[in-house]
Amino acid sequence: VVGTYTVSYNVSDDAGNSATEVIRTVTVTNAPNQAPLAVAGADTNSGDAPLTVNFIGDESYDPNTGDVLSYLWDFDDNGATSIGINPTHTFQNSGNYNVTLTVTDNGTPILNDTATIIVSVDPGPSATFSGSTSVSTSQPSVTGTLTIENGAVSFGLSGYGGSGSGTSLTFTISGIDTWYLSMVAGQSGSLDTPLIPEGTYTYTLSGSFGGTSGNGGGVGPN
């Protein structure tokens, strides 16, 4: 136990002669503070954007019994940080992120340690249309080039049958397939395509309208 203690003792020989009593003072102090060890983990460190990562800091520890640790995560993502032990962060953009965990104890003196994880975020699949992606009674047909990059993409076809006998839509990706969607007046509808592999295609979206008020439709990547 930490403290100052007085110790006294006597020495005697085998004839029973005693020496003068000796008194000593002994001081017991705390062991020197040792730095904690930061251990940073994650359930994944790579994937397509947006990438959600669950980080793990609870394996960090301090050699000094009784020291309390505090945590600071820097996600290297536009200043985003967290003081949680096991935080979650979503990386919206592609790139390589040097995520650091700093663990600090409350000893004397205060000490800390840092660990780093590299998270690699890929762009993810994308689809780009060169032209319009919607049709109406004033623009019943559109065509252009569709470019799919970084993986396969599916598309959603949706429309509304405003007036008259409603709306019928036709969406064609050259060399792949054609999809049809019909809506009666006053009702909406939707249809999803299967995954379309990356590449460059010609697309056409056209509509057949049985009325003039509110009829229309469009297409876009899911």
Short mmCIF file of C-alpha atoms in Angstrom, two decimals:
data_model
loop_
_atom_site.label_atom_id
_atom_site.label_comp_id
_atom_site.label_asym_id
_atom_site.label_seq_id
_atom_site.Cartn_x
_atom_site.Cartn_y
_atom_site.Cartn_z
CA VAL A 1 0.00 0.00 0.00
CA VAL A 2 1.29 3.48 -0.87
CA GLY A 3 2.51 5.39 2.17
CA THR A 4 5.41 6.11 4.57
CA TYR A 5 6.27 3.51 7.18
CA THR A 6 8.62 3.50 10.23
CA VAL A 7 10.54 0.25 10.75
CA SER A 8 12.50 -0.51 13.93
CA TYR A 9 14.57 -3.54 14.79
CA ASN A 10 17.10 -4.83 17.38
CA VAL A 11 20.08 -7.08 16.83
CA SER A 12 21.48 -9.37 19.51
CA ASP A 13 24.30 -11.91 19.60
CA ASP A 14 24.14 -15.47 20.85
CA ALA A 15 25.26 -14.28 24.31
CA GLY A 16 22.15 -12.14 24.64
CA ASN A 17 23.87 -8.80 24.13
CA SER A 18 21.58 -6.37 22.26
CA ALA A 19 22.66 -3.59 19.95
CA THR A 20 21.10 -0.18 19.90
CA GLU A 21 17.63 -0.15 18.38
CA VAL A 22 17.70 0.83 14.73
CA ILE A 23 14.82 2.90 13.25
CA ARG A 24 14.32 3.38 9.52
CA THR A 25 11.69 5.17 7.41
CA VAL A 26 10.41 3.39 4.30
CA THR A 27 8.34 5.19 1.62
CA VAL A 28 6.20 3.16 -0.81
CA THR A 29 5.08 5.00 -3.98
CA ASN A 30 2.97 4.13 -7.00
CA ALA A 31 4.64 2.40 -9.91
CA PRO A 32 5.43 4.77 -12.81
CA ASN A 33 2.54 5.31 -15.25
CA GLN A 34 2.80 3.23 -18.42
CA ALA A 35 1.32 4.21 -21.76
CA PRO A 36 -1.83 2.43 -22.95
CA LEU A 37 -1.84 0.27 -26.10
CA ALA A 38 -4.23 1.32 -28.86
CA VAL A 39 -5.68 -1.60 -30.84
CA ALA A 40 -7.84 -0.58 -33.82
CA GLY A 41 -9.99 -3.02 -35.77
CA ALA A 42 -12.85 -2.98 -38.28
CA ASP A 43 -15.41 -5.41 -39.69
CA THR A 44 -14.24 -4.46 -43.21
CA ASN A 45 -11.62 -2.17 -44.70
CA SER A 46 -12.59 -2.16 -48.38
CA GLY A 47 -15.68 -2.01 -50.59
CA ASP A 48 -17.80 0.12 -52.89
CA ALA A 49 -19.03 3.60 -51.97
CA PRO A 50 -21.02 4.31 -49.92
CA LEU A 51 -19.14 2.03 -47.51
CA THR A 52 -20.28 1.62 -43.90
CA VAL A 53 -17.57 0.39 -41.53
CA ASN A 54 -18.00 -0.76 -37.92
CA PHE A 55 -14.78 0.10 -36.10
CA ILE A 56 -13.54 -1.79 -33.02
CA GLY A 57 -11.49 -0.16 -30.27
CA ASP A 58 -12.45 -2.19 -27.21
CA GLU A 59 -9.39 -4.42 -27.47
CA SER A 60 -7.20 -1.45 -26.44
CA TYR A 61 -5.88 -1.72 -22.87
CA ASP A 62 -3.73 -0.07 -20.21
CA PRO A 63 -1.00 -1.91 -18.24
CA ASN A 64 -1.81 0.12 -15.11
CA THR A 65 -4.71 -1.38 -13.21
CA GLY A 66 -7.39 1.19 -12.55
CA ASP A 67 -6.50 3.63 -15.32
CA VAL A 68 -9.51 4.82 -17.34
CA LEU A 69 -9.13 5.14 -21.11
CA SER A 70 -10.66 7.72 -23.45
CA TYR A 71 -10.96 7.20 -27.21
CA LEU A 72 -10.72 9.49 -30.24
CA TRP A 73 -11.28 8.21 -33.79
CA ASP A 74 -10.27 10.39 -36.75
CA PHE A 75 -11.83 8.99 -39.94
CA ASP A 76 -9.74 11.14 -42.32
CA ASP A 77 -13.04 12.07 -43.99
CA ASN A 78 -13.70 15.84 -44.05
CA GLY A 79 -12.95 16.22 -40.34
CA ALA A 80 -15.29 13.47 -39.13
CA THR A 81 -14.38 12.10 -35.67
CA SER A 82 -15.89 10.02 -32.87
CA ILE A 83 -15.21 9.51 -29.15
CA GLY A 84 -17.03 6.17 -29.12
CA ILE A 85 -15.20 2.95 -28.33
CA ASN A 86 -16.72 1.04 -31.25
CA PRO A 87 -18.15 3.66 -33.64
CA THR A 88 -19.70 3.28 -37.10
CA HIS A 89 -18.85 5.56 -40.02
CA THR A 90 -20.03 5.68 -43.63
CA PHE A 91 -17.60 6.80 -46.36
CA GLN A 92 -19.64 8.36 -49.16
CA ASN A 93 -16.79 8.94 -51.62
CA SER A 94 -14.11 6.72 -53.11
CA GLY A 95 -10.51 6.97 -51.93
CA ASN A 96 -8.05 5.67 -49.35
CA TYR A 97 -8.64 6.82 -45.75
CA ASN A 98 -6.06 6.65 -42.93
CA VAL A 99 -8.33 6.11 -39.94
CA THR A 100 -6.55 6.67 -36.61
CA LEU A 101 -7.52 5.69 -33.08
CA THR A 102 -5.89 7.60 -30.22
CA VAL A 103 -6.27 6.07 -26.76
CA THR A 104 -5.44 8.24 -23.73
CA ASP A 105 -5.17 7.20 -20.07
CA ASN A 106 -5.81 9.27 -16.94
CA GLY A 107 -2.56 8.46 -15.20
CA THR A 108 0.21 10.80 -14.06
CA PRO A 109 1.57 11.90 -16.42
CA ILE A 110 -1.23 11.41 -18.96
CA LEU A 111 -0.04 9.13 -21.77
CA ASN A 112 -1.52 7.98 -25.07
CA ASP A 113 -1.01 5.66 -28.01
CA THR A 114 -2.24 5.68 -31.64
CA ALA A 115 -3.15 2.93 -34.11
CA THR A 116 -4.05 3.31 -37.79
CA ILE A 117 -6.30 1.41 -40.21
CA ILE A 118 -6.37 2.07 -43.97
CA VAL A 119 -9.87 1.91 -45.48
CA SER A 120 -10.07 1.66 -49.29
CA VAL A 121 -13.35 2.76 -50.88
CA ASP A 122 -14.02 1.99 -54.54
CA PRO A 123 -16.25 4.22 -56.70
CA GLY A 124 -18.95 1.57 -57.08
CA PRO A 125 -21.14 0.97 -60.13
CA SER A 126 -22.44 4.02 -61.99
CA ALA A 127 -24.65 4.71 -64.98
CA THR A 128 -24.56 7.83 -67.15
CA PHE A 129 -27.16 8.78 -69.75
CA SER A 130 -26.05 11.15 -72.53
CA GLY A 131 -29.57 12.45 -73.07
CA SER A 132 -32.93 12.88 -71.37
CA THR A 133 -34.39 10.08 -69.26
CA SER A 134 -38.04 11.19 -69.17
CA VAL A 135 -40.91 11.35 -71.63
CA SER A 136 -44.22 13.19 -71.72
CA THR A 137 -46.92 14.17 -74.18
CA SER A 138 -44.69 17.03 -75.34
CA GLN A 139 -41.59 14.78 -75.69
CA PRO A 140 -42.83 11.25 -76.34
CA SER A 141 -39.47 9.66 -77.20
CA VAL A 142 -35.82 10.13 -76.22
CA THR A 143 -32.65 8.30 -77.24
CA GLY A 144 -28.97 8.48 -76.42
CA THR A 145 -25.94 6.63 -75.09
CA LEU A 146 -25.88 4.76 -71.76
CA THR A 147 -22.48 4.16 -70.13
CA ILE A 148 -22.19 1.70 -67.22
CA GLU A 149 -18.91 1.62 -65.27
CA ASN A 150 -17.39 -0.21 -62.29
CA GLY A 151 -19.88 -3.07 -62.24
CA ALA A 152 -23.42 -4.00 -63.18
CA VAL A 153 -26.41 -1.68 -62.64
CA SER A 154 -30.17 -2.24 -62.66
CA PHE A 155 -32.67 0.40 -63.77
CA GLY A 156 -36.08 1.45 -62.58
CA LEU A 157 -38.81 2.37 -65.07
CA SER A 158 -41.67 4.41 -63.61
CA GLY A 159 -44.61 6.40 -64.93
CA TYR A 160 -48.05 7.84 -64.34
CA GLY A 161 -51.23 7.45 -66.33
CA GLY A 162 -52.66 10.92 -65.93
CA SER A 163 -55.74 11.25 -68.11
CA GLY A 164 -57.53 9.46 -70.91
CA SER A 165 -56.67 5.80 -71.23
CA GLY A 166 -53.37 6.15 -69.35
CA THR A 167 -49.70 5.72 -70.29
CA SER A 168 -47.56 2.94 -71.79
CA LEU A 169 -43.75 3.10 -71.65
CA THR A 170 -41.12 1.20 -73.63
CA PHE A 171 -37.46 1.14 -72.55
CA THR A 172 -34.83 -0.50 -74.76
CA ILE A 173 -31.12 -1.06 -74.10
CA SER A 174 -29.50 -2.09 -77.38
CA GLY A 175 -28.21 -5.63 -77.44
CA ILE A 176 -29.75 -6.40 -74.03
CA ASP A 177 -33.57 -6.28 -73.89
CA THR A 178 -36.76 -4.22 -74.04
CA TRP A 179 -39.11 -3.59 -71.08
CA TYR A 180 -42.73 -2.47 -71.11
CA LEU A 181 -44.78 -0.73 -68.44
CA SER A 182 -48.46 0.30 -68.63
CA MET A 183 -50.52 2.45 -66.23
CA VAL A 184 -54.22 3.18 -66.39
CA ALA A 185 -55.47 6.72 -65.92
CA GLY A 186 -54.89 8.07 -62.43
CA GLN A 187 -52.43 5.36 -61.38
CA SER A 188 -48.64 5.08 -61.17
CA GLY A 189 -46.45 2.07 -61.88
CA SER A 190 -42.87 0.88 -61.74
CA LEU A 191 -40.69 -1.88 -63.10
CA ASP A 192 -37.07 -2.86 -62.36
CA THR A 193 -34.71 -4.33 -64.93
CA PRO A 194 -32.19 -7.06 -64.09
CA LEU A 195 -28.55 -6.09 -63.60
CA ILE A 196 -27.00 -4.81 -66.82
CA PRO A 197 -23.23 -5.40 -67.19
CA GLU A 198 -20.82 -2.52 -67.59
CA GLY A 199 -20.40 -1.23 -71.12
CA THR A 200 -21.67 1.41 -73.54
CA TYR A 201 -25.13 1.01 -75.08
CA THR A 202 -27.71 2.89 -77.08
CA TYR A 203 -30.97 3.40 -75.18
CA THR A 204 -34.45 4.47 -76.19
CA LEU A 205 -37.33 5.48 -73.94
CA SER A 206 -40.70 6.11 -75.57
CA GLY A 207 -44.22 6.66 -74.35
CA SER A 208 -47.70 6.12 -75.68
CA PHE A 209 -50.19 8.49 -74.06
CA GLY A 210 -53.95 8.16 -74.02
CA GLY A 211 -54.40 11.61 -72.51
CA THR A 212 -52.72 14.98 -72.27
CA SER A 213 -52.83 15.86 -68.57
CA GLY A 214 -50.20 14.39 -66.21
CA ASN A 215 -49.21 11.48 -68.42
CA GLY A 216 -45.47 10.67 -68.45
CA GLY A 217 -42.63 8.50 -67.22
CA GLY A 218 -38.90 8.11 -66.81
CA VAL A 219 -36.01 5.75 -66.15
CA GLY A 220 -32.96 5.86 -63.85
CA PRO A 221 -30.37 3.64 -62.15
CA ASN A 222 -31.35 1.86 -58.93
#
